[in-house]
CSV table of C-alpha atoms in Angstrom, one decimal:
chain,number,residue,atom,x,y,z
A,7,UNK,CA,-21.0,-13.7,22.2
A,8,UNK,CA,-18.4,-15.0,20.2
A,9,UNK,CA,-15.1,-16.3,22.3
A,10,UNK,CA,-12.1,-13.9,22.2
A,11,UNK,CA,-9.6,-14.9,19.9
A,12,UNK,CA,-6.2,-15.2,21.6
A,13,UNK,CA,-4.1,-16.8,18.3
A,14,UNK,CA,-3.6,-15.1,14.9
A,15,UNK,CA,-2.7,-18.3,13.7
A,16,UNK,CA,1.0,-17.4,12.3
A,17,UNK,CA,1.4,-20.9,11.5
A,18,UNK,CA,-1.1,-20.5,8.5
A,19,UNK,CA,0.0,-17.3,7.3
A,20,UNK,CA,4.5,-18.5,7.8
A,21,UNK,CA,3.4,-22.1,5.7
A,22,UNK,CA,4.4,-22.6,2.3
A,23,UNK,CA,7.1,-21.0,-0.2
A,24,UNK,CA,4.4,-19.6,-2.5
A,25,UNK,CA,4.9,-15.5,-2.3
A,26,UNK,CA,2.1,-14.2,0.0
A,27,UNK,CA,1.4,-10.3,0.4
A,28,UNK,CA,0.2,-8.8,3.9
A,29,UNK,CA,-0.9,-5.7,3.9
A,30,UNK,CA,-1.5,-4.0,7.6
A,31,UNK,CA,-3.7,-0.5,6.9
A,32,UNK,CA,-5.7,1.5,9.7
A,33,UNK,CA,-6.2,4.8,11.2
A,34,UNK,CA,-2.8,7.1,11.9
A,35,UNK,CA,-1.7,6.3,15.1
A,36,UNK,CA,-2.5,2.5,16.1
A,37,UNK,CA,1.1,0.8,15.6
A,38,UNK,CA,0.5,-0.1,12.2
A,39,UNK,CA,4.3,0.0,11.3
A,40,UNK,CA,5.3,-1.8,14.6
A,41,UNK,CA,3.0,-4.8,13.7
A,42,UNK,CA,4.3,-4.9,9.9
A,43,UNK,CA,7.8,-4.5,10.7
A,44,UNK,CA,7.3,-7.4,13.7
A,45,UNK,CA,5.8,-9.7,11.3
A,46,UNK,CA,8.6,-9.1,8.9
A,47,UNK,CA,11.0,-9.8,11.5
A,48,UNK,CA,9.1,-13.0,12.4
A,49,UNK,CA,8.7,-14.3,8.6
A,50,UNK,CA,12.4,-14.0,8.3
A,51,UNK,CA,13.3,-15.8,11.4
A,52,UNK,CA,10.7,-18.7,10.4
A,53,UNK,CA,13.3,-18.7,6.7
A,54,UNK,CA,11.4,-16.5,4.7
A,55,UNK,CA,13.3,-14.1,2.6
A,56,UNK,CA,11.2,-11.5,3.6
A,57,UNK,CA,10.7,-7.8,2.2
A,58,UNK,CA,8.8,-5.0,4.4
A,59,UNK,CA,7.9,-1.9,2.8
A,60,UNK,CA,6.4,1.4,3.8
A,61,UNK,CA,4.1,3.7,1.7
A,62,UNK,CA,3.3,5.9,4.4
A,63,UNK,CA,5.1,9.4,4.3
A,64,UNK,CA,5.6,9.8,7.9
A,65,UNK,CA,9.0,7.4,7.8
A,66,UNK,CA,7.9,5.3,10.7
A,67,UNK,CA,9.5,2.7,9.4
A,68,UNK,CA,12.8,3.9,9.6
A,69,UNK,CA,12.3,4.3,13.5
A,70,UNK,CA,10.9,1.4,13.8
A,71,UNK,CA,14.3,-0.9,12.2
A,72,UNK,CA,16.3,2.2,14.0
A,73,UNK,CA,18.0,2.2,10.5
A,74,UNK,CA,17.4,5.3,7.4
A,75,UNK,CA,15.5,3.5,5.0
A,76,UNK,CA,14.0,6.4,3.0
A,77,UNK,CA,16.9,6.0,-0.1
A,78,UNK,CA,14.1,4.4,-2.0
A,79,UNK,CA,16.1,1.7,-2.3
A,80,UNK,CA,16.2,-2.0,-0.5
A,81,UNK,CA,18.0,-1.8,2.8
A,82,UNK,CA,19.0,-4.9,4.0
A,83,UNK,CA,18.3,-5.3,7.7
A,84,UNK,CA,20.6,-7.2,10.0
A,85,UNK,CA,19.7,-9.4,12.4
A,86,UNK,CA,17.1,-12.0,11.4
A,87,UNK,CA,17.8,-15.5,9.8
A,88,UNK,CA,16.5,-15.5,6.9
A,89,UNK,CA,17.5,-12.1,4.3
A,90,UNK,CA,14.9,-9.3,5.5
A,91,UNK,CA,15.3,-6.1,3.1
A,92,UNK,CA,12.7,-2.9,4.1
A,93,UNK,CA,12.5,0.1,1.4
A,94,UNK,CA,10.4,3.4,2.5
A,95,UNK,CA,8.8,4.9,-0.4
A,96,UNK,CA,9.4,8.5,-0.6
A,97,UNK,CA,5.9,9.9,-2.8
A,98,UNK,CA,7.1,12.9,-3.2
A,99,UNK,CA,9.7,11.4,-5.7
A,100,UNK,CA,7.2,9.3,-6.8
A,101,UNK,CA,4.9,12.2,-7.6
A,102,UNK,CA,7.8,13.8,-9.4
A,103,UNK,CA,8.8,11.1,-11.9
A,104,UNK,CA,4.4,10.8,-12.5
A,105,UNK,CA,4.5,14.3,-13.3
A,106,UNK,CA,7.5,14.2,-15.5
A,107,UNK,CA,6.1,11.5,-17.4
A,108,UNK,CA,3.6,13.3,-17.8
A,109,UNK,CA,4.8,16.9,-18.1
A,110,UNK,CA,7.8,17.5,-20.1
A,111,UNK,CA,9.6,21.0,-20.8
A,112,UNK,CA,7.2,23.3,-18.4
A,113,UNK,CA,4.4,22.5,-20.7
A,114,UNK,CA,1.5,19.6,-20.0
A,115,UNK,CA,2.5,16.4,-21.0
A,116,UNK,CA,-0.2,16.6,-23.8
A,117,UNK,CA,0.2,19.3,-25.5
A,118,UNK,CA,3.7,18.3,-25.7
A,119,UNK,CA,3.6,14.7,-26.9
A,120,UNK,CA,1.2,16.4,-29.6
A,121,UNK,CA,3.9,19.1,-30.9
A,122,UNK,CA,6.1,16.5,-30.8
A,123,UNK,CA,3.9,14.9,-33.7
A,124,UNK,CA,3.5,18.2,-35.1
A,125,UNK,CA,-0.3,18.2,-34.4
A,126,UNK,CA,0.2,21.6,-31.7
A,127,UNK,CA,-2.6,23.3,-33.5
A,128,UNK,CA,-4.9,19.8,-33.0
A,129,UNK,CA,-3.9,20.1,-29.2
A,130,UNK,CA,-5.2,23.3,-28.3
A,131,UNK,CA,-9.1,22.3,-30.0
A,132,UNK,CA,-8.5,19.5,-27.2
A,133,UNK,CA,-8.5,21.4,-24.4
A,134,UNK,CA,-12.2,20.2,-23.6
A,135,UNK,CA,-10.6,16.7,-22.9
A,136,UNK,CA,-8.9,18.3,-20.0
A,137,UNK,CA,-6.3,15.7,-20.1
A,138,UNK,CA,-3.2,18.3,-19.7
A,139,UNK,CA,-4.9,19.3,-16.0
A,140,UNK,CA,-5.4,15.2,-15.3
A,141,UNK,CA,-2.2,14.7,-15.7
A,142,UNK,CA,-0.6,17.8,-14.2
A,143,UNK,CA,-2.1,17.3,-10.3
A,144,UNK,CA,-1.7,13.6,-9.6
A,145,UNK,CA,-5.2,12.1,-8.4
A,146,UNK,CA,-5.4,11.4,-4.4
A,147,UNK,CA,-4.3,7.6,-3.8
A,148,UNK,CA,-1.6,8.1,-6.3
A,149,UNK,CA,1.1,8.1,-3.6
A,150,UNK,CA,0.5,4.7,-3.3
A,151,UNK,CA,-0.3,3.5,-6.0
A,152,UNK,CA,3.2,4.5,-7.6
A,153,UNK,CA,4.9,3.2,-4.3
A,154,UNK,CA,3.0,-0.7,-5.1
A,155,UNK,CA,3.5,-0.2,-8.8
A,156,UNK,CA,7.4,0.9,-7.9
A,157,UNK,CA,7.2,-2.6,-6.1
A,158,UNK,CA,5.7,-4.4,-8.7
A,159,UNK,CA,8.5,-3.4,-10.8
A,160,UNK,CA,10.5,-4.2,-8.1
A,161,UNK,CA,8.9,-7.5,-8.2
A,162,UNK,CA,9.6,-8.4,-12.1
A,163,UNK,CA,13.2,-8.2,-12.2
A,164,UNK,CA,15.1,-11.6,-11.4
A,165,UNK,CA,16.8,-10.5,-8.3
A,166,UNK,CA,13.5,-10.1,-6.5
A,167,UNK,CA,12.3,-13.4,-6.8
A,168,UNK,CA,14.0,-14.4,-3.7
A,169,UNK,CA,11.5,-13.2,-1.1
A,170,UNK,CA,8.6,-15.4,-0.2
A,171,UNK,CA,7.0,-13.1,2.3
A,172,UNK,CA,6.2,-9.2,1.1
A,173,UNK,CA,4.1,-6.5,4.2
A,174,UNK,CA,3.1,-3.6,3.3
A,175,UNK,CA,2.8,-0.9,6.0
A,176,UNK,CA,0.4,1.3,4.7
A,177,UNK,CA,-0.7,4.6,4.8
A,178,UNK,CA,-3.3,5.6,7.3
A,179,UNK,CA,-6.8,4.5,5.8
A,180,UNK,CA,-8.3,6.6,3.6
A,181,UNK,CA,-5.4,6.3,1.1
A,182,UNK,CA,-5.4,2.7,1.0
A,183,UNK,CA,-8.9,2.8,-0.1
A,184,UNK,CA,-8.1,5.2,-2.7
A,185,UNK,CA,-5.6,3.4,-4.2
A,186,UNK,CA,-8.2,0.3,-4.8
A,187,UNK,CA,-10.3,2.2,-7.0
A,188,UNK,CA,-7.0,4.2,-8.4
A,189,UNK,CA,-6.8,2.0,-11.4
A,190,UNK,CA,-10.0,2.6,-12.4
A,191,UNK,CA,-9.4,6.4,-13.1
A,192,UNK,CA,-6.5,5.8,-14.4
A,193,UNK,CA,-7.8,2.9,-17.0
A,194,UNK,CA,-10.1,5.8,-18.1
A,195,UNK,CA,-7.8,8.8,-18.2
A,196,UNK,CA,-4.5,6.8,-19.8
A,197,UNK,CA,-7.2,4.6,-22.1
A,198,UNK,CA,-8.5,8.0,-23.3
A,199,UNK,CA,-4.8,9.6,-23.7
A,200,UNK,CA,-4.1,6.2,-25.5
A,201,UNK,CA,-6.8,6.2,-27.7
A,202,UNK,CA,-6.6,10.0,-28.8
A,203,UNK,CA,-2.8,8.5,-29.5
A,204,UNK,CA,-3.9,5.9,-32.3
A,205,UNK,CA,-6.3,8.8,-34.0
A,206,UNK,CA,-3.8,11.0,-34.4
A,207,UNK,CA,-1.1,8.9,-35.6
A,208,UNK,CA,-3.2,7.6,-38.1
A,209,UNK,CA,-3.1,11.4,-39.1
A,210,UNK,CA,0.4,11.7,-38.2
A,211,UNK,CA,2.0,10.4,-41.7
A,212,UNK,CA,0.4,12.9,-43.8
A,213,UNK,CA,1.3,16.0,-41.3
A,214,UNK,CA,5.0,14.5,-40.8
A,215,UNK,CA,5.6,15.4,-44.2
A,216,UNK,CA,4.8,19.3,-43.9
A,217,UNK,CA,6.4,19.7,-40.8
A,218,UNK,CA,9.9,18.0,-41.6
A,219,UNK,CA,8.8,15.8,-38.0
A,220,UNK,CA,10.4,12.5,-37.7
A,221,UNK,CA,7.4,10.7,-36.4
A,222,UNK,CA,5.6,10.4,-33.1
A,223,UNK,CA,7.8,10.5,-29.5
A,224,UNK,CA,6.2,7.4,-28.4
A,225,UNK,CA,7.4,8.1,-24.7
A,226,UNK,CA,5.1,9.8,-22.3
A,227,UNK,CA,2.1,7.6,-23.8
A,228,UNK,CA,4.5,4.1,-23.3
A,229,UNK,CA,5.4,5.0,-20.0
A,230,UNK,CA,1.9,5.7,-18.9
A,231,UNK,CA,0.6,2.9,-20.6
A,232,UNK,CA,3.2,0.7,-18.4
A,233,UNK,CA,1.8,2.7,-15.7
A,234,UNK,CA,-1.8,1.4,-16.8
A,235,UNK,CA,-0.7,-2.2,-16.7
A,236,UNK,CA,1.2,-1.8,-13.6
A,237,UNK,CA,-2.2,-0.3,-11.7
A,238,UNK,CA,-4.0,-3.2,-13.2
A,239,UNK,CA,-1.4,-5.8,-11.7
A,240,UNK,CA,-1.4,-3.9,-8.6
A,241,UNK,CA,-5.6,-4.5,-8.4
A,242,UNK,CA,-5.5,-7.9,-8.9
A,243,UNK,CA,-2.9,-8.6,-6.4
A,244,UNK,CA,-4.8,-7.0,-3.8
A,245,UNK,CA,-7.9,-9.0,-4.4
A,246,UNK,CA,-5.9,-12.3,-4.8
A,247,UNK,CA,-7.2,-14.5,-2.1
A,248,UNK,CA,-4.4,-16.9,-2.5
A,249,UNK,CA,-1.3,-14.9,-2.3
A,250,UNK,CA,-2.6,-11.7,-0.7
A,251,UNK,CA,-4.3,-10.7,2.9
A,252,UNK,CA,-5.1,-7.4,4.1
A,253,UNK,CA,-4.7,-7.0,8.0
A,254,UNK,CA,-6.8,-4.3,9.8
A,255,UNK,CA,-4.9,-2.9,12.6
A,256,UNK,CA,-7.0,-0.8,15.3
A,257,UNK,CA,-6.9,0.3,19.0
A,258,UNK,CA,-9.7,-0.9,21.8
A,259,UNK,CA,-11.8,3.1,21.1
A,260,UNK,CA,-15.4,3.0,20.0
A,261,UNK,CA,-13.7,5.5,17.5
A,262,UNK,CA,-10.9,3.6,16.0
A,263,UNK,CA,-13.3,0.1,15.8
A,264,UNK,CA,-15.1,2.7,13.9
A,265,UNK,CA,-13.0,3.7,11.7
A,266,UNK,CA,-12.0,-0.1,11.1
A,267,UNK,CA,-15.7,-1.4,11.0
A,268,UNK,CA,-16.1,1.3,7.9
A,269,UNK,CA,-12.8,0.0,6.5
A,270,UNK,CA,-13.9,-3.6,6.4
A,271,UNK,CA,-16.6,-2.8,4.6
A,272,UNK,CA,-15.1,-0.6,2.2
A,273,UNK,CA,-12.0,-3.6,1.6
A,274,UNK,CA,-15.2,-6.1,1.2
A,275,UNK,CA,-16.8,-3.8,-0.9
A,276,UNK,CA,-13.4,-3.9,-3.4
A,277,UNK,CA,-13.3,-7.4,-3.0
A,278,UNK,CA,-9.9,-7.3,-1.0
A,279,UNK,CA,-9.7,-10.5,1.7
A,280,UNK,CA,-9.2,-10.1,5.1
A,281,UNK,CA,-9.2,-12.3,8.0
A,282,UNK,CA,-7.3,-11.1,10.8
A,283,UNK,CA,-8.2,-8.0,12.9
A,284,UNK,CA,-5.5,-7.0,15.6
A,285,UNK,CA,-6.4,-5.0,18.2
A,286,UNK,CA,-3.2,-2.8,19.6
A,287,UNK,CA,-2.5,-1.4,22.9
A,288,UNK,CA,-4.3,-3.6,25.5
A,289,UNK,CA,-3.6,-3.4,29.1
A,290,UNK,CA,-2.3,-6.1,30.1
A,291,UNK,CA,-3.7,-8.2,33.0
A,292,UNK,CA,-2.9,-6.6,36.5
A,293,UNK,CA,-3.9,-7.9,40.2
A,294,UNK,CA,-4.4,-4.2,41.2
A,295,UNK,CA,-5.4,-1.5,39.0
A,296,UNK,CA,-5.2,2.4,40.1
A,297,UNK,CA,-8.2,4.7,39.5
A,298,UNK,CA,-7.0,5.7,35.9
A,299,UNK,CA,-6.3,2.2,34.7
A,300,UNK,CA,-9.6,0.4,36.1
A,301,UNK,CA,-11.4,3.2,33.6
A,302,UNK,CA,-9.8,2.5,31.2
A,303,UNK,CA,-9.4,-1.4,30.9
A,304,UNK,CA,-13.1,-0.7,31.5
A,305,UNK,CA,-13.5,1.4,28.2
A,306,UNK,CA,-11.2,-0.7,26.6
A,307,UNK,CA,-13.2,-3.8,27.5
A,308,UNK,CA,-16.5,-2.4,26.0
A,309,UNK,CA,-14.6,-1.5,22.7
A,310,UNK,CA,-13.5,-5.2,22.5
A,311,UNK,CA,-17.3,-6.0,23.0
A,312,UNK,CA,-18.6,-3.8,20.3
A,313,UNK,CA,-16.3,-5.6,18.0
A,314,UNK,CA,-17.9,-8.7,18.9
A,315,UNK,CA,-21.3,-7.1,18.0
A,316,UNK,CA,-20.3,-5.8,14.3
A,317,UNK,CA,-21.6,-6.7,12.0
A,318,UNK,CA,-17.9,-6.3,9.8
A,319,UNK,CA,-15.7,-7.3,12.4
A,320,UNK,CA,-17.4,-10.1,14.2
A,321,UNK,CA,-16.3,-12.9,11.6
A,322,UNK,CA,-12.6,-12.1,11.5
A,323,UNK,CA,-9.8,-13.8,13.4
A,324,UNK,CA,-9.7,-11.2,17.2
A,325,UNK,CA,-5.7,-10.8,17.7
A,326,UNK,CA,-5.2,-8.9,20.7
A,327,UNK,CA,-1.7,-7.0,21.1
A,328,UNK,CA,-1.1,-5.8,24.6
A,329,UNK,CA,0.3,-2.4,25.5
A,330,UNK,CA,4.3,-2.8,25.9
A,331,UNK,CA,6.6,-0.4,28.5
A,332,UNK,CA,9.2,-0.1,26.1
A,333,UNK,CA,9.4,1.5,22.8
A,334,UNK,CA,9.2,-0.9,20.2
A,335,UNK,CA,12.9,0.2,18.3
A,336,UNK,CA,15.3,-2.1,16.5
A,337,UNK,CA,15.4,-6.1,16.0
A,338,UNK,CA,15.2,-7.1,19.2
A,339,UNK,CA,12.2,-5.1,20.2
A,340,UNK,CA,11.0,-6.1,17.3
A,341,UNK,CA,11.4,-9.6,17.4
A,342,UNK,CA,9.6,-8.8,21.2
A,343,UNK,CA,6.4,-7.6,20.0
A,344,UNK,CA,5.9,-10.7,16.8
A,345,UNK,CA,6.2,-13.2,19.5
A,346,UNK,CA,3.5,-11.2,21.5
A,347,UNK,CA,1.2,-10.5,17.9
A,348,UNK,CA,1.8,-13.0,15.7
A,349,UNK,CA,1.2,-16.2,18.0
C-alpha cells in the first residue's frame, strides 16, 4: 500500500511568475469552493496577483469571500497581500447573450442572418440543416464554456495581465466534462454555419442587386466565429501541462471516490493533467471517540484505502483536508483552511 500523502506540495504549484491555471471540479457538495477560494487566498499572500472565479450557479463563492460577487464583474477582495480579484459567473446571462447572438428579432439566428442577405427563400430549403434549433437551446456544458471563454476574453485585454495565479471553482462534475468536449460540437455546428456563410455570399452579389440589400450582416456569424476560436483557446488551456492543473476534490465515501475515480478517467481520457487529489472532511485525530465517530472514522478510513487501491487515483499526490468546527466564511477563515490544504 502506497504511504498516505500528508503534503500537496504548495511550494511547486506557488513557484514561478509564469500564469498557471487550477481548476478544482468534483461532485456538489465536497467543499470545492472552500478549497479554490483558500488557495486563492494563499497564492495572493505568497505575491501572486491572483484571480478566483466561479462557474458554478449555486453562488458559493460569494459566501465563501462573505462578499456579493455575482455582478459578473472582478471584485477585488480585501485582505490578502498580493491583489486577489474573484468574479462569479452568472450563465444565465451568459446563456442570454449566446442566444442573442444567435437569435435576433424573435426569429432564429439563421434564418435571420439569411434575410439579412436577402436569401429568406434559400433559408427555409435549409431547414434540414437544423441549425436554427442548434442555436436556439444552448448545448449542455455551455454554461461553462461561455463563463472560461468570458475569462479568456478577460484574459486578452492588457489589464489582465497582472495575475499570475488563475482557480477555477467549477461546477459540480458532470459539466466540467462537458465543457471538454464542448468545442468539439461547436467546431462542427459554427464550422457548418460558417461554411453555409461563404456559399451564399458567393451568391450574395448577384441577389443584392434584385433586392436593393446592402450586402451580408457579417455579425451573428463573426461573433460566433470568435466564439469558435475562443472554445478552441479554452481546450488547449485545459490540456496544457505547463500552465494548467486540474484538482479533483472529493470526500472519504466509497461514493464520492466513485464519482472521482470515474472523473479521473474521464479528465485522462481528454487529455487534461492532474496531479493532486484532496480528500475533504476528515476527522481529525481524537484520543476518545464516541460511538458515532469511531464508525465513522472507521468508514472514512476504508474510503481512504480504496483510493489507495484505484486504479485512477492511486498515482496522484493524497492531500487530506480535515473536517473544521467553524464555517469556512471570509479571509481569515479562509486563510485558516489553505494553511491546513495547501501545505
Amino acid at each position: 500500500m502506497a504511504p498516505v500523502e500528508t503534503t500537496a506540495g504548495f511550494e511547486e504549484m506557488v513557484s514561478g511568475t509564469q500564469r498557471k491555471y487550477y481548476m478544482l471540479g468534483g461532485k456538489g457538495g465536497v467543499g470545492k469552493t472552500s478549497c479554490a477560494a483558500s488557495l486563492a487566498v494563499k497564492f495572493a499572500n505568497n505575491g501572486h496577483p491572483t484571480l478566483v472565479v466561479s462557474t458554478d450557479p449555486a453562488h458559493s463563492l460569494s459566501d465563501s469571500f462573505a462578499q456579493d460577487l455575482t455582478g459578473g464583474t472582478l471584485v477585488p477582495v480585501e485582505g490578502p497581500l498580493a491583489p486577489l480579484f474573484a468574479l462569479e459567473i452568472n450563465p444565465d446571462k451568459a446563456r442570454e447573450e449566446f442566444r442573442d447572438v444567435s437569435q435576433k428579432n424573435g426569429g432564429t439566428g439563421v434564418k435571420d442572418f439569411m434575410d439579412g442577405m436577402g436569401l429568406g427563400m434559400l433559408a427555409d430549403q435549409l431547414g434540414e440543416l437544423k441549425l436554427g434549433e442548434l442555436l436556439d437551446t444552448p448545448p449542455p456544458g455551455l454554461d461553462e464554456a461561455l463563463a472560461i471563454s468570458k475569462v479568456i476574453q478577460f484574459l486578452e485585454s492588457q489589464e489582465y495581465n497582472m495575475f499570475t495565479r488563475i482557480v477555477f471553482d467549477t461546477a459540480p462534475t458532470g459539466h466540467t466534462l462537458r465543457l471538454l468536449s464542448l468545442p468539439d460540437f461547436l467546431d462542427a455546428s459554427i464550422g457548418k454555419i460558417l461554411k453555409l456563410r461563404q456559399k451564399i455570399s458567393s451568391a450574395t452579389s448577384a441577389i443584392k442587386s434584385v433586392f436593393g440589400q446592402d450586402g451580408p450582416r457579417p455579425d451573428a456569424s463573426d461573433k460566433l466565429e470568435k466564439l469558435r476560436e475562443r472554445m478552441i483557446k479554452v481546450r488547449e488551456l485545459f490540456r496544457d501541462t505547463n500552465s494548467t492543473e486540474f484538482v479533483i476534490v472529493t470526500i472519504p465515501t466509497v461514493m464520492a471516490i466513485s464519482e472521482s475515480s470515474r472523473l479521473r478517467a474521464s479528465l485522462t481520457k481528454e487529455s487534461v493533467p492532474v496531479k493532486r487529489l484532496i480528500v475533504n472532511q476528515i476527522l481529525p485525530p481524537s484520543a476518545s471517540d464516541c460511538k458515532f465517530c469511531a464508525i465513522k472514522r472507521k468508514d472514512q478510513t476504508r474510503a481512504i484505502e480504496m483510493i489507495q487501491n484505484d486504479p485512477e487515483l492511486s498515482s496522484l499526490l493524497l492531500v487530506q483536508a480535515p473536517l473544521v468546527d467553524v464555517e469556512i466564511r471570509g479571509v481569515p477563515a479562509l486563510q485558516f483552511l489553505g494553511d491546513m490544504i495547501w501545505k
